[in-house]
Coordinates of C-alpha atoms and ligand atoms in Angstrom, one line a residue:
Chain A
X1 CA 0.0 0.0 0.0
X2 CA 2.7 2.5 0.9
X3 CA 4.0 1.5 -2.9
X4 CA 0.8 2.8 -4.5
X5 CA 0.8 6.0 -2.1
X6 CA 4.8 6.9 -2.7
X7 CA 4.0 6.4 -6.6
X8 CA 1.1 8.3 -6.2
X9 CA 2.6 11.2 -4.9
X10 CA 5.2 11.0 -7.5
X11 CA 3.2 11.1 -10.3
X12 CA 1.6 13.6 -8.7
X13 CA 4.8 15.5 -9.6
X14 CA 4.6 14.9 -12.9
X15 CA 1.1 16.1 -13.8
X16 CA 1.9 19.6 -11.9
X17 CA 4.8 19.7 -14.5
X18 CA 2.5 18.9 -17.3
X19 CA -0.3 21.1 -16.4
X20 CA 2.0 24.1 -15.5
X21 CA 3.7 23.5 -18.6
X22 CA 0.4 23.3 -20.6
X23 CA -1.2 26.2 -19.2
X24 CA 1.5 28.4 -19.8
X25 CA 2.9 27.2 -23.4
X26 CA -0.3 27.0 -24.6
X27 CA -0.5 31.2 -24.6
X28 CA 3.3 31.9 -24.8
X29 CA 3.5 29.0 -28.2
X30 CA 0.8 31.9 -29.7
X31 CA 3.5 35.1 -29.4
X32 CA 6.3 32.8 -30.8
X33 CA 3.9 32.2 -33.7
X34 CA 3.4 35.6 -34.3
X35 CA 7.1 36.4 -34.2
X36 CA 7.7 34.0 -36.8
X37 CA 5.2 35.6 -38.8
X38 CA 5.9 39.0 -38.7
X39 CA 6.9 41.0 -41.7
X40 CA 9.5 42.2 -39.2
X41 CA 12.4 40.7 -40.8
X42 CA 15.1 40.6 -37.9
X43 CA 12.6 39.5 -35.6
X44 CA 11.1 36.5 -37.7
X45 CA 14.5 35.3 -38.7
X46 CA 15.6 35.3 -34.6
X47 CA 12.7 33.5 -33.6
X48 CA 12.8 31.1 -36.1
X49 CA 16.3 30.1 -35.2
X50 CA 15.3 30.1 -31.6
X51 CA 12.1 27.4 -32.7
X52 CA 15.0 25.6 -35.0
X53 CA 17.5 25.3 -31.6
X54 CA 14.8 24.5 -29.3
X55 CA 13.1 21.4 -32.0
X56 CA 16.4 20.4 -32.6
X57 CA 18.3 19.6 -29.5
X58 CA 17.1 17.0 -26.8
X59 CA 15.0 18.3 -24.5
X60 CA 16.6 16.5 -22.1
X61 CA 20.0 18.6 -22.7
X62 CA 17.6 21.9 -22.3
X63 CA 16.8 20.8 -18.6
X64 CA 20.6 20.7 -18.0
X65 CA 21.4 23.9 -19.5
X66 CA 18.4 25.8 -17.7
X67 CA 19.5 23.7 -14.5
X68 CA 23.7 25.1 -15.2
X69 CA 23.3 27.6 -17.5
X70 CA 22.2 30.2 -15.1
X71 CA 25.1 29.7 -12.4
X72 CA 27.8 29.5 -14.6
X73 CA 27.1 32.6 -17.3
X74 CA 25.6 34.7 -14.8
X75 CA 26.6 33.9 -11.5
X76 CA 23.2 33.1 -10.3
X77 CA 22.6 29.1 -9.9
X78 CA 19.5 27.8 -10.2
X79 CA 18.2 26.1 -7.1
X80 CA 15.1 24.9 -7.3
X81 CA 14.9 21.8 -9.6
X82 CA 11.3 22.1 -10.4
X83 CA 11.3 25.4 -11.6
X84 CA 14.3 24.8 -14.0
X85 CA 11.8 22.0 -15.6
X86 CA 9.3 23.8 -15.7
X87 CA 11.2 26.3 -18.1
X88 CA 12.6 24.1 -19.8
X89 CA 9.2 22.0 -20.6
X90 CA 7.3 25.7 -21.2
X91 CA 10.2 27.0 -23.4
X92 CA 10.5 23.3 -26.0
X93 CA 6.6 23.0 -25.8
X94 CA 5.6 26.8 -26.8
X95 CA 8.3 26.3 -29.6
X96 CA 6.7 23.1 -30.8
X97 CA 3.3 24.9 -30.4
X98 CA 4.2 28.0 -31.5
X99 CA 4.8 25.6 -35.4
X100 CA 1.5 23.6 -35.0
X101 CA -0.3 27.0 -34.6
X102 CA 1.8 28.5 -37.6
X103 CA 0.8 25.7 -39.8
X104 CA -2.7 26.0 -39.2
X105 CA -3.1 29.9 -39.6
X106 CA -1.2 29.3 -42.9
X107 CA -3.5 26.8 -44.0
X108 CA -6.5 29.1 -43.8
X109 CA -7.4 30.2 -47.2
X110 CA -6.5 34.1 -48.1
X111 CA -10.0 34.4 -49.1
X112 CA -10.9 33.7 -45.2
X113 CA -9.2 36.7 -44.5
X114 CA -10.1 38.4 -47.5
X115 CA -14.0 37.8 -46.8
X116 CA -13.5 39.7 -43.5
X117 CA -11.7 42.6 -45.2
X118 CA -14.2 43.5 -47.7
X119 CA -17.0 43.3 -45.1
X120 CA -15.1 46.3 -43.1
X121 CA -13.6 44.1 -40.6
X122 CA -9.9 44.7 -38.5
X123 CA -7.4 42.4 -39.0
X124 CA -8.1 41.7 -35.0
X125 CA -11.8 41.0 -35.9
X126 CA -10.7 38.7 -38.8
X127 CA -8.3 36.8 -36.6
X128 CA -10.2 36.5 -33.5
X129 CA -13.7 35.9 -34.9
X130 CA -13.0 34.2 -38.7
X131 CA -10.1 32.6 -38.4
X132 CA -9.2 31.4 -34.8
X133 CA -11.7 28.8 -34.4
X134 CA -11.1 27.0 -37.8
X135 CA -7.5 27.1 -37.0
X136 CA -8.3 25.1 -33.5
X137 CA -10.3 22.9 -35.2
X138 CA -7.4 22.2 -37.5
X139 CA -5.0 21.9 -35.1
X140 CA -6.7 19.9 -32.3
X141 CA -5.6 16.5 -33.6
X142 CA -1.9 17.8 -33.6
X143 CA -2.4 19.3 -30.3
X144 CA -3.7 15.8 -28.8
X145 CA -0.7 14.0 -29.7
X146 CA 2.4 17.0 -28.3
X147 CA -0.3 16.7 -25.2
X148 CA -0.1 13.2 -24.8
X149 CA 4.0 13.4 -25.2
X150 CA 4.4 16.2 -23.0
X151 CA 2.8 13.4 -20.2
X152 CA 5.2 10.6 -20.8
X153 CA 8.0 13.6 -21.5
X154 CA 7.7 15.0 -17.6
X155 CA 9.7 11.9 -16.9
X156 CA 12.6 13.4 -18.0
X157 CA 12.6 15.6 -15.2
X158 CA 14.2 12.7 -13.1
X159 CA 17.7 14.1 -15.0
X160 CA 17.9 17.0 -12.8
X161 CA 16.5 15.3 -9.8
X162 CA 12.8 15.7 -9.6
X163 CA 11.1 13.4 -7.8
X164 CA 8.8 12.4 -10.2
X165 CA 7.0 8.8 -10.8
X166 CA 9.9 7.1 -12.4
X167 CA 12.1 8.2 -9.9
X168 CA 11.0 7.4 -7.0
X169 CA 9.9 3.9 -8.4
X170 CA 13.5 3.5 -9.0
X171 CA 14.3 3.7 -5.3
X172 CA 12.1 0.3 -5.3
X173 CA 14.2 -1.5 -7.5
X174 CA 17.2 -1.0 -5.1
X175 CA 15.3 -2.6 -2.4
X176 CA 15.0 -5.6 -5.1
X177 CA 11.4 -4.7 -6.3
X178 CA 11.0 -4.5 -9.8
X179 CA 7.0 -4.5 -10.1
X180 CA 6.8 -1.0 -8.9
X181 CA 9.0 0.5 -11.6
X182 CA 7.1 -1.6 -14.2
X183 CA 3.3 -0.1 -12.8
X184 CA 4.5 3.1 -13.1
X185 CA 3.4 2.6 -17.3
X186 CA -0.5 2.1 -15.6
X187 CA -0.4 5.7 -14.5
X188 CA 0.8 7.3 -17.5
X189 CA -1.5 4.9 -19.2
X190 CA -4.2 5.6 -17.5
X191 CA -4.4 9.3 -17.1
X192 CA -3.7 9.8 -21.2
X193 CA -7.0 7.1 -21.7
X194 CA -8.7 10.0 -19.9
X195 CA -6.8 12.5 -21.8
X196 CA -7.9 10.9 -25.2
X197 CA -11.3 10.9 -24.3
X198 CA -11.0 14.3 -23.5
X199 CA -9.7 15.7 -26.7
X200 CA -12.2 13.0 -28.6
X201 CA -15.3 15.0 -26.6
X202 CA -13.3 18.5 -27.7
X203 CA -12.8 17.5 -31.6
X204 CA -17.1 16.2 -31.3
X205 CA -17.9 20.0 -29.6
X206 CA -16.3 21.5 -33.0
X207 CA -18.2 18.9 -35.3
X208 CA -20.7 20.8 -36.2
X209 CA -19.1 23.1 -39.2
X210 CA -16.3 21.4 -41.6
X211 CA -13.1 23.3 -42.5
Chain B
X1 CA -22.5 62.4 -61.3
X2 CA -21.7 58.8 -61.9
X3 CA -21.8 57.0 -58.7
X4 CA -18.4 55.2 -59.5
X5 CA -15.4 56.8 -62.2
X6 CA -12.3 54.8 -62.7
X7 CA -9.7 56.9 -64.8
X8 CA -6.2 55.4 -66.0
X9 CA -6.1 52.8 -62.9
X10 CA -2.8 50.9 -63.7
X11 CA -1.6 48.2 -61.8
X12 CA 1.4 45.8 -62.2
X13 CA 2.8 42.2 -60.1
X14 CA 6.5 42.6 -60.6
X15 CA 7.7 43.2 -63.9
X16 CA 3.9 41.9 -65.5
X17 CA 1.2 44.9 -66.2
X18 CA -2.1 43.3 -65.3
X19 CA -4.1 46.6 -65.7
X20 CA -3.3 49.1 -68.2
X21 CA -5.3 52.1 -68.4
X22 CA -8.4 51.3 -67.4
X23 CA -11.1 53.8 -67.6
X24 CA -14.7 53.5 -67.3
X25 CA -18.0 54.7 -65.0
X26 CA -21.2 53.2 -63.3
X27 CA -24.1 55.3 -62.8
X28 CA -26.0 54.8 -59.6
X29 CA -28.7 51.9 -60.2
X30 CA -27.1 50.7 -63.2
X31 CA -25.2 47.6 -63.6
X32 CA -21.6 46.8 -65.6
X33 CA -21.0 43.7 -66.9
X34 CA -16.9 42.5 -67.4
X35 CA -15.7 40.2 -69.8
X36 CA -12.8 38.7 -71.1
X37 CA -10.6 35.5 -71.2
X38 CA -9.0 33.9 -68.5
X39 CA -5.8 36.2 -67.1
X40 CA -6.9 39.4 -68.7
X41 CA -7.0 41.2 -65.6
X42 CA -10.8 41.0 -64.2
X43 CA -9.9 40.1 -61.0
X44 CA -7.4 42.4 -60.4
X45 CA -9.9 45.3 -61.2
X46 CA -12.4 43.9 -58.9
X47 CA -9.6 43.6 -56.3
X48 CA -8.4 47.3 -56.4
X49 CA -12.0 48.6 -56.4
X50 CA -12.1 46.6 -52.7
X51 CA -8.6 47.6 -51.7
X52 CA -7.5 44.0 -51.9
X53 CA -4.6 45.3 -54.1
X54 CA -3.4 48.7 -54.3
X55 CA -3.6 50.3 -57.7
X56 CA 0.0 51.7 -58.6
X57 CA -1.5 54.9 -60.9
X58 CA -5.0 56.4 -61.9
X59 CA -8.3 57.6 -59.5
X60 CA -11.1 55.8 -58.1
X61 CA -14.1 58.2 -57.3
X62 CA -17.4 57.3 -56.1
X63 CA -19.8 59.9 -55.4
X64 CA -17.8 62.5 -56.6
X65 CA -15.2 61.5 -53.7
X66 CA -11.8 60.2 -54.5
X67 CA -11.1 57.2 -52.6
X68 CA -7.8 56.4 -54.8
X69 CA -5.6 58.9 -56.7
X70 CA -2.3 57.3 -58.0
X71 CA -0.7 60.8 -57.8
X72 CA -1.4 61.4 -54.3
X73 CA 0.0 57.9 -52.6
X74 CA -0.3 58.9 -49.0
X75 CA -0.1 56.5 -46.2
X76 CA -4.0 55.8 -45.5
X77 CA -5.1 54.2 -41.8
X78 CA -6.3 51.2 -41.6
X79 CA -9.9 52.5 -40.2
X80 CA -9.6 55.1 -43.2
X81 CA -9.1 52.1 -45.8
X82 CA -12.1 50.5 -43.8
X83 CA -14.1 53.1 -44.4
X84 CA -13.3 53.5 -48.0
X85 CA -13.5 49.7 -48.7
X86 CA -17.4 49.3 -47.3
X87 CA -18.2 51.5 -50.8
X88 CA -18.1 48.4 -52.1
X89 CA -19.1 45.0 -51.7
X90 CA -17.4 41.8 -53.1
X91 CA -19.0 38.3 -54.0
X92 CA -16.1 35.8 -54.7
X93 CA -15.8 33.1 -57.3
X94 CA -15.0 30.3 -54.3
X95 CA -18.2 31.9 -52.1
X96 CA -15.9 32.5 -48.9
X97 CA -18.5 31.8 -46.5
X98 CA -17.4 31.6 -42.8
X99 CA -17.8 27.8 -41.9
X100 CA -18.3 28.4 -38.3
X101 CA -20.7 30.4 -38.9
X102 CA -24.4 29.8 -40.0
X103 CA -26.1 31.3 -43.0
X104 CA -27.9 33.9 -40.8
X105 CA -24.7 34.5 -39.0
X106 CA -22.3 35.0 -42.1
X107 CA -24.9 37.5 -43.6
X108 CA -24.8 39.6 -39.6
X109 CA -21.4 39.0 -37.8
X110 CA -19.9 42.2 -39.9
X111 CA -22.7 44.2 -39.4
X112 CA -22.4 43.6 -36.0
X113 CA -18.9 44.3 -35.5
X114 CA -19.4 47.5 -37.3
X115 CA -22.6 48.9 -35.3
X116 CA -19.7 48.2 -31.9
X117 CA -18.4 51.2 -33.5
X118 CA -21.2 53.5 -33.2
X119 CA -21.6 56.2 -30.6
X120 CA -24.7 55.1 -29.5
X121 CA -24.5 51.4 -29.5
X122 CA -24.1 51.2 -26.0
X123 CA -27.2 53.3 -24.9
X124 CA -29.3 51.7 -28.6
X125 CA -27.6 48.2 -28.5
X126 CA -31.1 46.4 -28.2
X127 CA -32.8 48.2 -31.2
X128 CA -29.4 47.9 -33.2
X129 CA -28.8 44.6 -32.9
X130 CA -32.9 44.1 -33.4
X131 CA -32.5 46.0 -36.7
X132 CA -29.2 44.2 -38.0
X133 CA -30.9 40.8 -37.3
X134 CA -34.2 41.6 -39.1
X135 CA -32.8 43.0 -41.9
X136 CA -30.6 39.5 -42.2
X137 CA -33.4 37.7 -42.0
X138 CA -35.2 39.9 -44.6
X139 CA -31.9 39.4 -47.1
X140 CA -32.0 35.4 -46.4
X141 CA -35.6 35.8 -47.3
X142 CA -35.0 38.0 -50.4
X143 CA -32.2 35.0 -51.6
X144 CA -34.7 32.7 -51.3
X145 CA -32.9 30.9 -48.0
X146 CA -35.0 32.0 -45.2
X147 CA -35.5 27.8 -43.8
X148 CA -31.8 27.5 -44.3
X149 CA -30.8 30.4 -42.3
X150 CA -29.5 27.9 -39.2
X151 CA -28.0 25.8 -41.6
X152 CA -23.8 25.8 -41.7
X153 CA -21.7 26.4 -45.8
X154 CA -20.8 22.7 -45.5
X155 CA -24.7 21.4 -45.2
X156 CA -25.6 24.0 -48.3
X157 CA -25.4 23.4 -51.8
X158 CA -22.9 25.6 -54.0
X159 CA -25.4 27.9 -55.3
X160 CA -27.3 28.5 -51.9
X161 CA -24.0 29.6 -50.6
X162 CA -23.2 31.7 -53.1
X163 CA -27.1 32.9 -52.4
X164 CA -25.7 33.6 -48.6
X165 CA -22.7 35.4 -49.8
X166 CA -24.6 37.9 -51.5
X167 CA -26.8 38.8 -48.5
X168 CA -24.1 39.0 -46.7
X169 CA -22.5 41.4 -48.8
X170 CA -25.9 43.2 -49.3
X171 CA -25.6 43.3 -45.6
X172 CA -23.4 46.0 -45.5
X173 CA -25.3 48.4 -48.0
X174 CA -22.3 48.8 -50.0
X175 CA -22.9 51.1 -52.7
X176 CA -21.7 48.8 -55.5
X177 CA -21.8 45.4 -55.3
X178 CA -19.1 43.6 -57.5
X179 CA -19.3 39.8 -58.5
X180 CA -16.3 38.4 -59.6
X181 CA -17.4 34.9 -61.7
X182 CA -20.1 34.4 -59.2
X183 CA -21.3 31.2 -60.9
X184 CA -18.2 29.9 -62.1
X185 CA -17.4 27.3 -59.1
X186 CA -21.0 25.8 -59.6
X187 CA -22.1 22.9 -61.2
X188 CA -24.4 24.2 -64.3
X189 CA -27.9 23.1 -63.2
X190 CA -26.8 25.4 -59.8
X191 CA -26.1 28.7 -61.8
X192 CA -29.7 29.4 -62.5
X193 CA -30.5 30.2 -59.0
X194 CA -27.5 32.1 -58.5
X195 CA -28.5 34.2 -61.7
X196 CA -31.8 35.2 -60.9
X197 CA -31.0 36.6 -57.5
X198 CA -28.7 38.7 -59.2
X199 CA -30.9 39.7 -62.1
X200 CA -33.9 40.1 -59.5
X201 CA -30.9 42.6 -57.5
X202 CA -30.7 44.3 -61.1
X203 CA -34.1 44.9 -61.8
X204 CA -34.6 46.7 -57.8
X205 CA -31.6 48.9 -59.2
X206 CA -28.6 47.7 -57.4
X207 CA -25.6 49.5 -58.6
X208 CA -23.7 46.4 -59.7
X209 CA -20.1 45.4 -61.6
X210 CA -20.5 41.7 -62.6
X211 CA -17.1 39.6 -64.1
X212 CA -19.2 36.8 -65.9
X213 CA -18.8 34.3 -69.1
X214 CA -22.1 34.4 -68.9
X215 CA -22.7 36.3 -72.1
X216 CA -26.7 36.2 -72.3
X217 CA -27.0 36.9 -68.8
X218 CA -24.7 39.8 -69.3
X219 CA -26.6 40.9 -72.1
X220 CA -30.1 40.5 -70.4
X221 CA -28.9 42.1 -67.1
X222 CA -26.1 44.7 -67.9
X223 CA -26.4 48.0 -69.1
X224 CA -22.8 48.3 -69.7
X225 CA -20.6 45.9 -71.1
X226 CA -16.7 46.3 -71.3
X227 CA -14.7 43.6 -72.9
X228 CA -11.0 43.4 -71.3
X229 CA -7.7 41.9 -73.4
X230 CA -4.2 41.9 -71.5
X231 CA -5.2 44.2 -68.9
X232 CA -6.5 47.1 -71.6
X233 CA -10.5 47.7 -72.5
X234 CA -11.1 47.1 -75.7
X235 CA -14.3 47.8 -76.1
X236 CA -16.9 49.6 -73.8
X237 CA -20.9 50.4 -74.3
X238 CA -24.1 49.3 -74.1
X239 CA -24.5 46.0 -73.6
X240 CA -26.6 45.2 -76.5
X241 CA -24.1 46.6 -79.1
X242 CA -20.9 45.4 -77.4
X243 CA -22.3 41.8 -77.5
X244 CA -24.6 41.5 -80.8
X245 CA -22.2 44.2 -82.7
X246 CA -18.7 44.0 -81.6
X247 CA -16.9 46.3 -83.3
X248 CA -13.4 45.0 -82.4
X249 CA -12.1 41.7 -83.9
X250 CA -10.8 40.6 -80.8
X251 CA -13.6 41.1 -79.3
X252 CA -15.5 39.5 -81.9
X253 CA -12.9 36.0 -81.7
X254 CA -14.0 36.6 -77.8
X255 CA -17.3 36.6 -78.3
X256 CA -17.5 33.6 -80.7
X257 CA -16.1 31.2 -78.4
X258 CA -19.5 31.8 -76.0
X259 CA -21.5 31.3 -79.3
X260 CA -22.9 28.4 -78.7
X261 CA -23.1 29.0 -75.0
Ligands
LIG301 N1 -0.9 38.4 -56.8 C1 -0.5 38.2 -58.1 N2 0.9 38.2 -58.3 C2 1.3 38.0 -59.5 N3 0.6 38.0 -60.6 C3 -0.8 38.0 -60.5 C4 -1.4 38.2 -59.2 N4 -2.7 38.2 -59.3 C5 -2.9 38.0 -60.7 N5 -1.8 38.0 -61.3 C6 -1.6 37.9 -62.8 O1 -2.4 38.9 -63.4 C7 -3.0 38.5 -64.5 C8 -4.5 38.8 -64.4 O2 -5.1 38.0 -63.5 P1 -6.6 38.1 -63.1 O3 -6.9 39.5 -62.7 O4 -6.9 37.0 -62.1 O5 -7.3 37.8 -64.4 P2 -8.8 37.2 -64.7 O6 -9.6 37.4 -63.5 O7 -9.3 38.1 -65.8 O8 -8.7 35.8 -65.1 C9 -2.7 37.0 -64.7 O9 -1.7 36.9 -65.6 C10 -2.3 36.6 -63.4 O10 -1.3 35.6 -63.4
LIG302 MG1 -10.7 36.0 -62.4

């Protein structure tokens, strides 16, 4: 019983990473996006390096390099563990984000946009109440599966020391008991059944029109 | 006064002149009919009247007010260009329908947005809205849609959206209405229906510009005609003469081609 309780509590840790993480890449993905699609020249150009960086290097590397980075280039260490994850996850997901979002305001026809125009609206207006909601309905089956990764990503988090599932399973195993590391898979499991169900009800809610 | 006078509107992508020249007027009421092959500019004239492109030389008046001089280039807002755009409205070849929204929706949401604007929506926002929505639902009726007004683009057929479209674009009151191909995305036995709401807008005097291949439709409904080659007009007046007495040979190879149309 006090298995089930200790893994409990550490996968507890992991879904505060992943709904931290969510919460705040989700919003943060959207400013990248525009950044990469600014007719800003310098300022598209830098963020999509940073996007090409961030995509192309492990995240597990990132959490070492927000874990060090800070103490050795500016004299300020990092100390808490699960605030270097949490920018780590926040920064990698909103880049990943930030291109799923991309790709699905560039695949919304010109003459979405254009409709709006000749009809006297802002481009805010045309964004917001034209083009938004067919670009989540694009998107949501993308966003589903970076969702589902980021819960079976928070694991990595055990690299700098978080206690999360795996982790403290792994204590287990040096006491000789294998099963416990093993049943860690029926949490992650379990919680992203839920999670699919969830997105399946979200993609039904938006059923109604066709993009 | 004409209601709309286009003088020497130029307009070139790159190195390629699309519009050369281009000169003609629309008298409030009265409807213009364009013609002309594939690539000879038509939609590219439509699109500078609607300040989708930006013409590079010539003047756009309507109502004795110039909304575009070529001469005079000067940074406009974006509530300025707003403003100037609802002039006209545009129906699109591909419809353009909002998906998310339904057919009553599409034909109010700008409407809406716009009457935010007023001074007195706040204190009036009842009796605005009231007005907005029963004049939608008098346009849906006019289009012959009124039972489909809850129904979404994707459950409509072509022609009934293209029906929506242009009471959403009537929506707006625009002084001229432009149609650019409005029946060329639809299946032949759908263009009928598109057609008669236009010609029934015609014969209620809408001030109308209409890009069609639909020659005896143009000739029915139009005043005007004006036949466009390579971005110049080759021939301009009444629509009867222009189409039964063309007195251009291009416009007479044109014209054969839709002979037996
Ligand atoms: N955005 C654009 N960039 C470059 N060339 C364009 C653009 N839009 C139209 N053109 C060119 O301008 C010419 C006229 O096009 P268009 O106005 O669409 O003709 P039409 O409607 O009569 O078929 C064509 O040669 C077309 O390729
Ligand atoms: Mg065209």
């Amino acid at each position: 019983m006090d298995v089930v309780k200790v893994l409990f509590e550490g996968f507890g840790e992991n879904l505060r990473i992943f709904a931290l993480t969510l919460v705040m890449a989700i919003p943060l993905g959207l400013v990248i996006t525009f950044g990469s699609m600014t007719r800003f020249k310098p300022l598209r150009w830098l963020t999509r390096t940073f996007v090409w960086i961030i995509r192309g290097t492990p995240l597990m590397l990132q959490l070492f390099v927000v874990l060090y980075a800070p103490g050795l280039v500016f004299g300020v260490p990092m100390r808490n563990r699960f605030t270097a994850t949490l920018v780590a996850f926040v920064i990698n997901y909103a880049a990943y984000l930030s291109e799923i979002y991309r790709g699905g305001i560039e695949s919304i026809p010109r003459g979405q946009y254009e409709a709006g125009a000749v009809l006297g609206m802002t481009r805010s207006q045309i964004f917001f109440r034209v083009v938004l909601l067919q670009v989540v309905k694009r998107i949501t089956p993308a966003m589903g599966n970076e969702v589902i990764t980021l819960v079976k990503d928070t694991s990595l988090s055990r690299v700098i020391g978080v206690a999360e599932i795996i982790m403290v399973a792994e204590r287990f195993t040096k006491q000789g008991l294998i099963v416990p590391l093993f049943s860690t898979g029926l949490y992650f499991l379990l919680f992203n059944g839920l999670l699919t169900l969830l997105l399946g009800w979200i993609e039904k809610r938006m059923d109604y029109f066709k993009v | 006064m004409p209601i709309l006078e286009v003088s020497n509107l130029g307009k070139s992508f790159g190195a390629t002149e699309v519009l050369k020249d281009i000169s003609f007027s629309l008298e409030k009421g009265g409807s213009l009919a364009i013609i002309g092959s594939s690539g000879s500019g038509k939609t590219t004239l439509l699109r500078c009247l609607n300040f989708l492109e930006t013409p590079d030389s010539g003047r756009i008046s309507v109502n004795g007010e110039v909304i575009f001089d070529g001469d005079r280039k000067d940074a406009v807002s974006s509530a300025e260009l707003r403003r100037k755009r609802l002039h006209f409205g545009l129906v699109f070849q591909s419809f353009n329908l909002f998906p998310q929204y339904t057919a009553f929706q599409n034909v109010t949401l700008a409407g809406e947005l716009l009457a935010k604007e007023r001074p007195d929506f706040k204190a009036n926002k009842k009796q605005i809205l009231d007005e907005i929505r029963q004049n939608g639902q008098k346009l849906l009726d006019s289009v012959g849609l009124a039972a489909k007004a809850d129904n979404y683009p994707h459950q409509l057929s072509g022609g009934q959206q293209q029906r929506v479209a242009i009471a959403r674009a009537l929506a707006l009151n625009p002084d001229i209405l432009c149609f650019d191909e409005p029946t060329s995305a639809l299946d032949p036995e759908l263009t009928g229906e598109v057609l008669s709401v236009i010609r029934s807008l015609a014969s209620r005097n809408t001030t109308m510009i209409i890009v069609t291949h639909e020659m005896q439709f143009a000739r029915q409904v139009a005043d005007n005609v004006l036949f466009m080659d390579h971005g110049v007009v080759v021939e301009y007046g009444a629509a009867a003469d222009v189409i039964d007495n063309p007195q251009h040979e291009r416009t007479r190879q044109f014209l054969e081609n839709y002979s037996n149309t």
